[in-house]
Amino acid sequence: MLAIRELPFEAITIYSSKSFHGLEVLFRINNYDYQFLIGKANHLFPINVKHKFKEKAVCPFCQKKIYAAPLGQQLCLEFQKNLPALLQYFQEEYPDAF
Ligand SMILES: [Zn+2]
């Protein structure tokens, strides 16, 4: 499990999605960009986390070689294992955005 609270999150942007009913969270860790999708029904539910890298690199979390977005946008399997904790973190740190 990732220690979500200990990750050096940067450049966090939270906004309502234009393509589905829910929220999108952009965040950066050690200069790598990720996109977290959150659905909204009666309650919020985490959907997935995708890489959104600016150039080809190996993801430090899932160890996969990722191509620059949008070509290489694919799920980060390591974040996928930690979706509830990730959602909880953003809700607690940025309650006004939810
Ligand atoms: Zn990854």
XYZ file of N, CA, C and O and ligand atoms in Angstrom:
393
model
N 0.838 -1.200 0.000
C 0.000 0.000 0.000
C 0.871 1.247 0.000
O 1.890 1.296 0.673
N 0.452 2.234 -0.759
C 1.146 3.518 -0.746
C 0.755 4.295 0.503
O -0.395 4.265 0.920
N 1.721 4.986 1.076
C 1.414 5.890 2.184
C 0.994 7.228 1.566
O 1.805 8.128 1.375
N -0.277 7.296 1.216
C -0.783 8.453 0.462
C -0.431 9.773 1.146
O 0.010 10.721 0.502
N -0.616 9.825 2.437
C -0.406 11.090 3.151
C 1.044 11.551 3.144
O 1.329 12.705 3.423
N 1.947 10.645 2.837
C 3.360 11.027 2.853
C 3.872 11.404 1.463
O 5.034 11.765 1.304
N 3.028 11.311 0.465
C 3.465 11.663 -0.892
C 3.543 13.182 -1.044
O 2.686 13.902 -0.537
N 4.568 13.668 -1.763
C 4.721 15.122 -1.940
C 3.842 15.665 -3.073
O 4.328 15.999 -4.149
N 2.540 15.736 -2.816
C 1.602 16.234 -3.827
C 1.893 17.689 -4.159
O 2.179 18.489 -3.278
N 1.780 18.000 -5.455
C 1.935 19.378 -5.920
C 0.896 19.642 -6.992
O 0.346 18.705 -7.566
N 0.729 20.924 -7.300
C -0.081 21.354 -8.450
C -1.443 20.665 -8.485
O -1.881 20.156 -9.514
N -2.119 20.652 -7.368
C -3.415 19.982 -7.283
C -4.517 20.875 -7.848
O -4.644 22.029 -7.444
N -5.262 20.335 -8.796
C -6.399 21.053 -9.372
C -7.598 20.122 -9.319
O -7.512 18.977 -9.772
N -8.705 20.599 -8.768
C -9.917 19.784 -8.648
C -11.051 20.524 -9.339
O -11.280 21.704 -9.063
N -11.739 19.851 -10.268
C -12.811 20.528 -11.001
C -13.863 19.514 -11.435
O -13.604 18.312 -11.518
N -15.063 20.026 -11.721
C -16.144 19.175 -12.210
C -15.820 18.712 -13.612
O -15.397 19.506 -14.454
N -16.036 17.436 -13.857
C -15.724 16.884 -15.179
C -16.708 17.381 -16.222
O -17.892 17.549 -15.946
N -16.207 17.601 -17.430
C -17.080 17.986 -18.538
C -17.557 16.743 -19.278
O -18.470 16.818 -20.088
N -16.938 15.602 -19.042
C -17.296 14.413 -19.811
C -18.096 13.370 -19.037
O -18.625 12.438 -19.627
N -18.205 13.503 -17.738
C -19.045 12.575 -16.975
C -19.479 13.262 -15.686
O -18.977 14.334 -15.344
N -20.441 12.659 -14.974
C -20.935 13.254 -13.741
C -19.957 12.940 -12.611
O -19.950 11.837 -12.074
N -19.136 13.907 -12.295
C -18.143 13.679 -11.256
C -17.065 14.739 -11.289
O -17.241 15.819 -11.863
N -15.953 14.403 -10.670
C -14.848 15.346 -10.528
C -13.578 14.771 -11.122
O -13.409 13.557 -11.195
N -12.705 15.670 -11.521
C -11.372 15.263 -11.962
C -10.353 15.975 -11.081
O -10.513 17.143 -10.763
N -9.346 15.250 -10.687
C -8.271 15.816 -9.872
C -6.956 15.639 -10.627
O -6.596 14.515 -10.995
N -6.291 16.731 -10.898
C -4.950 16.671 -11.466
C -3.956 16.872 -10.335
O -4.161 17.741 -9.477
N -2.925 16.058 -10.315
C -1.894 16.282 -9.303
C -0.538 15.861 -9.848
O -0.445 15.153 -10.863
N 0.504 16.338 -9.208
C 1.875 16.074 -9.637
C 2.670 15.569 -8.442
O 2.499 16.068 -7.316
N 3.491 14.568 -8.688
C 4.392 14.059 -7.647
C 5.768 13.913 -8.273
O 5.920 13.197 -9.268
N 6.740 14.585 -7.720
C 8.116 14.523 -8.250
C 8.164 14.788 -9.756
O 8.841 14.081 -10.498
N 7.386 15.774 -10.184
C 7.354 16.200 -11.591
C 6.619 15.240 -12.537
O 6.674 15.396 -13.750
N 5.947 14.248 -12.008
C 5.115 13.369 -12.825
C 3.645 13.727 -12.598
O 3.203 13.851 -11.457
N 2.909 13.845 -13.704
C 1.505 14.249 -13.607
C 0.563 13.053 -13.678
O 0.784 12.116 -14.450
N -0.509 13.155 -12.895
C -1.530 12.105 -12.847
C -2.912 12.745 -12.867
O -3.079 13.900 -12.467
N -3.887 11.952 -13.310
C -5.270 12.411 -13.347
C -6.137 11.375 -12.622
O -6.118 10.194 -12.958
N -6.896 11.851 -11.655
C -7.736 11.005 -10.814
C -9.198 11.331 -11.121
O -9.608 12.489 -11.004
N -9.969 10.330 -11.539
C -11.384 10.541 -11.850
C -12.257 10.026 -10.713
O -12.043 8.920 -10.204
N -13.244 10.841 -10.359
C -14.140 10.508 -9.240
C -15.584 10.654 -9.714
O -15.975 11.719 -10.196
N -16.356 9.597 -9.600
C -17.756 9.642 -9.989
C -18.611 10.178 -8.851
O -18.236 10.106 -7.682
N -19.766 10.740 -9.242
C -20.653 11.309 -8.234
C -22.056 10.753 -8.455
O -22.676 10.995 -9.484
N -22.550 9.992 -7.503
C -23.944 9.526 -7.542
C -24.552 10.001 -6.225
O -24.533 11.186 -5.955
N -25.054 9.095 -5.420
C -25.495 9.497 -4.072
C -24.286 9.839 -3.210
O -24.378 10.584 -2.256
N -23.189 9.254 -3.570
C -21.942 9.526 -2.870
C -20.825 9.542 -3.910
O -21.035 9.173 -5.070
N -19.656 9.958 -3.489
C -18.511 9.977 -4.394
C -17.866 8.596 -4.434
O -17.806 7.903 -3.424
N -17.413 8.203 -5.609
C -16.694 6.924 -5.694
C -15.502 7.084 -6.646
O -15.636 7.657 -7.723
N -14.340 6.592 -6.243
C -13.150 6.726 -7.082
C -13.244 5.817 -8.304
O -13.700 4.678 -8.198
N -12.847 6.307 -9.462
C -12.921 5.518 -10.691
C -11.536 5.000 -11.084
O -11.315 3.801 -11.148
N -10.623 5.905 -11.361
C -9.279 5.454 -11.710
C -8.267 6.595 -11.647
O -8.643 7.757 -11.515
N -7.008 6.235 -11.726
C -5.907 7.195 -11.817
C -5.103 6.858 -13.066
O -4.690 5.708 -13.256
N -4.927 7.852 -13.917
C -4.155 7.664 -15.148
C -2.897 8.518 -15.121
O -2.884 9.600 -14.528
N -1.878 8.013 -15.795
C -0.669 8.811 -15.987
C -0.977 9.907 -16.989
O -1.722 9.697 -17.946
N -0.385 11.052 -16.796
C -0.518 12.146 -17.759
C 0.854 12.774 -17.939
O 1.043 13.973 -17.720
N 1.806 11.958 -18.329
C 3.202 12.406 -18.370
C 3.456 13.339 -19.546
O 2.880 13.195 -20.619
N 4.365 14.264 -19.343
C 4.734 15.215 -20.391
C 5.748 14.593 -21.351
O 5.866 14.995 -22.492
N 6.502 13.625 -20.875
C 7.443 12.923 -21.751
C 7.583 11.485 -21.267
O 7.195 11.150 -20.146
N 8.162 10.656 -22.115
C 8.286 9.232 -21.799
C 9.124 9.036 -20.536
O 10.190 9.652 -20.385
N 8.629 8.203 -19.639
C 9.349 7.957 -18.383
C 8.796 6.694 -17.742
O 7.729 6.208 -18.109
N 9.542 6.181 -16.788
C 9.055 5.039 -16.011
C 8.346 5.593 -14.774
O 8.892 6.416 -14.045
N 7.125 5.138 -14.568
C 6.372 5.604 -13.398
C 7.037 5.055 -12.136
O 7.255 3.845 -12.024
N 7.367 5.931 -11.178
C 8.040 5.468 -9.967
C 7.137 4.615 -9.062
O 7.631 3.946 -8.160
N 5.846 4.609 -9.345
C 4.933 3.848 -8.490
C 4.623 2.472 -9.057
O 4.752 1.470 -8.364
N 4.226 2.408 -10.324
C 3.872 1.107 -10.900
C 5.003 0.512 -11.737
O 4.886 -0.632 -12.207
N 6.076 1.284 -11.950
C 7.278 0.814 -12.661
C 7.041 0.540 -14.143
O 7.854 -0.129 -14.788
N 5.937 1.025 -14.684
C 5.690 0.818 -16.114
C 6.287 1.946 -16.927
O 6.348 3.092 -16.470
N 6.714 1.623 -18.170
C 7.195 2.671 -19.070
C 5.980 3.360 -19.666
O 5.135 2.712 -20.289
N 5.911 4.659 -19.460
C 4.733 5.426 -19.859
C 5.122 6.443 -20.920
O 6.117 7.159 -20.768
N 4.339 6.502 -21.977
C 4.578 7.488 -23.029
C 3.854 8.782 -22.696
O 2.950 8.803 -21.863
N 4.262 9.834 -23.372
C 3.658 11.139 -23.105
C 2.162 11.114 -23.408
O 1.725 10.460 -24.354
N 1.393 11.835 -22.611
C -0.047 11.953 -22.828
C -0.286 12.746 -24.111
O 0.526 13.598 -24.452
N -1.398 12.492 -24.816
C -2.458 11.549 -24.452
C -2.174 10.110 -24.891
O -2.883 9.208 -24.471
N -1.140 9.927 -25.707
C -0.833 8.594 -26.219
C -0.683 7.560 -25.101
O -1.239 6.477 -25.146
N 0.100 7.911 -24.115
C 0.429 6.937 -23.084
C -0.458 6.982 -21.869
O -0.112 6.467 -20.815
N -1.622 7.628 -22.016
C -2.484 7.727 -20.847
C -3.068 6.366 -20.515
O -3.882 5.822 -21.260
N -2.626 5.781 -19.446
C -3.170 4.493 -19.026
C -3.201 4.436 -17.506
O -2.621 5.284 -16.835
N -3.882 3.443 -17.005
C -4.065 3.355 -15.562
C -2.744 3.166 -14.838
O -1.871 2.440 -15.302
N -2.619 3.794 -13.695
C -1.491 3.530 -12.802
C -1.947 2.449 -11.828
O -2.769 2.696 -10.946
N -1.438 1.246 -12.001
C -1.947 0.118 -11.211
C -1.623 0.251 -9.727
O -2.327 -0.302 -8.892
N -0.580 0.988 -9.421
C -0.259 1.174 -8.007
C -1.263 2.111 -7.335
O -1.745 1.835 -6.243
N -1.605 3.203 -8.027
C -2.643 4.076 -7.468
C -3.998 3.382 -7.460
O -4.822 3.637 -6.579
N -4.223 2.502 -8.449
C -5.501 1.781 -8.489
C -5.749 0.987 -7.212
O -6.886 0.785 -6.815
N -4.674 0.528 -6.587
C -4.813 -0.264 -5.351
C -5.120 0.616 -4.149
O -5.387 0.109 -3.062
N -5.011 1.931 -4.350
C -5.133 2.853 -3.217
C -6.212 3.911 -3.446
O -6.154 4.996 -2.874
N -7.192 3.594 -4.289
C -8.184 4.607 -4.662
C -8.975 5.166 -3.479
O -9.136 6.385 -3.379
N -9.480 4.325 -2.579
C -10.261 4.896 -1.469
C -9.432 5.842 -0.596
O -9.921 6.902 -0.189
N -8.187 5.476 -0.345
C -7.327 6.334 0.479
C -7.028 7.649 -0.238
O -6.956 8.710 0.390
N -6.874 7.574 -1.548
C -6.591 8.777 -2.320
C -7.796 9.732 -2.282
O -7.649 10.937 -2.073
N -8.974 9.181 -2.471
C -10.188 10.011 -2.411
C -10.343 10.631 -1.028
O -10.622 11.828 -0.897
N -10.129 9.839 -0.014
C -10.257 10.343 1.352
C -9.268 11.481 1.615
O -9.608 12.492 2.216
N -8.064 11.318 1.111
C -7.038 12.346 1.292
C -7.479 13.685 0.697
O -7.446 14.723 1.362
N -7.925 13.654 -0.564
C -8.311 14.912 -1.219
C -9.551 15.518 -0.562
O -9.661 16.735 -0.439
N -10.486 14.670 -0.138
C -11.691 15.190 0.511
C -11.355 15.875 1.834
O -11.950 16.876 2.193
N -10.398 15.314 2.539
C -10.036 15.901 3.833
C -9.187 17.158 3.671
O -9.338 18.119 4.405
N -8.300 17.136 2.675
C -7.398 18.278 2.490
C -8.068 19.437 1.747
O -7.688 20.585 1.939
N -9.011 19.110 0.874
C -9.647 20.150 0.032
C -11.175 20.020 0.101
O -11.824 19.819 -0.927
N -11.742 20.115 1.306
C -13.188 19.879 1.454
C -14.045 20.830 0.615
O -15.132 20.441 0.156
N -13.562 22.036 0.371
C -14.366 23.001 -0.385
C -14.557 22.597 -1.835
O -15.474 23.062 -2.506
N -13.674 21.758 -2.344
C -13.743 21.368 -3.759
C -14.741 20.246 -3.990
O -15.052 19.920 -5.136
N -15.248 19.649 -2.893
C -16.133 18.489 -3.073
C -17.570 18.778 -2.732
O -18.193 19.248 -2.283
Zn 2.115 4.349 -12.551
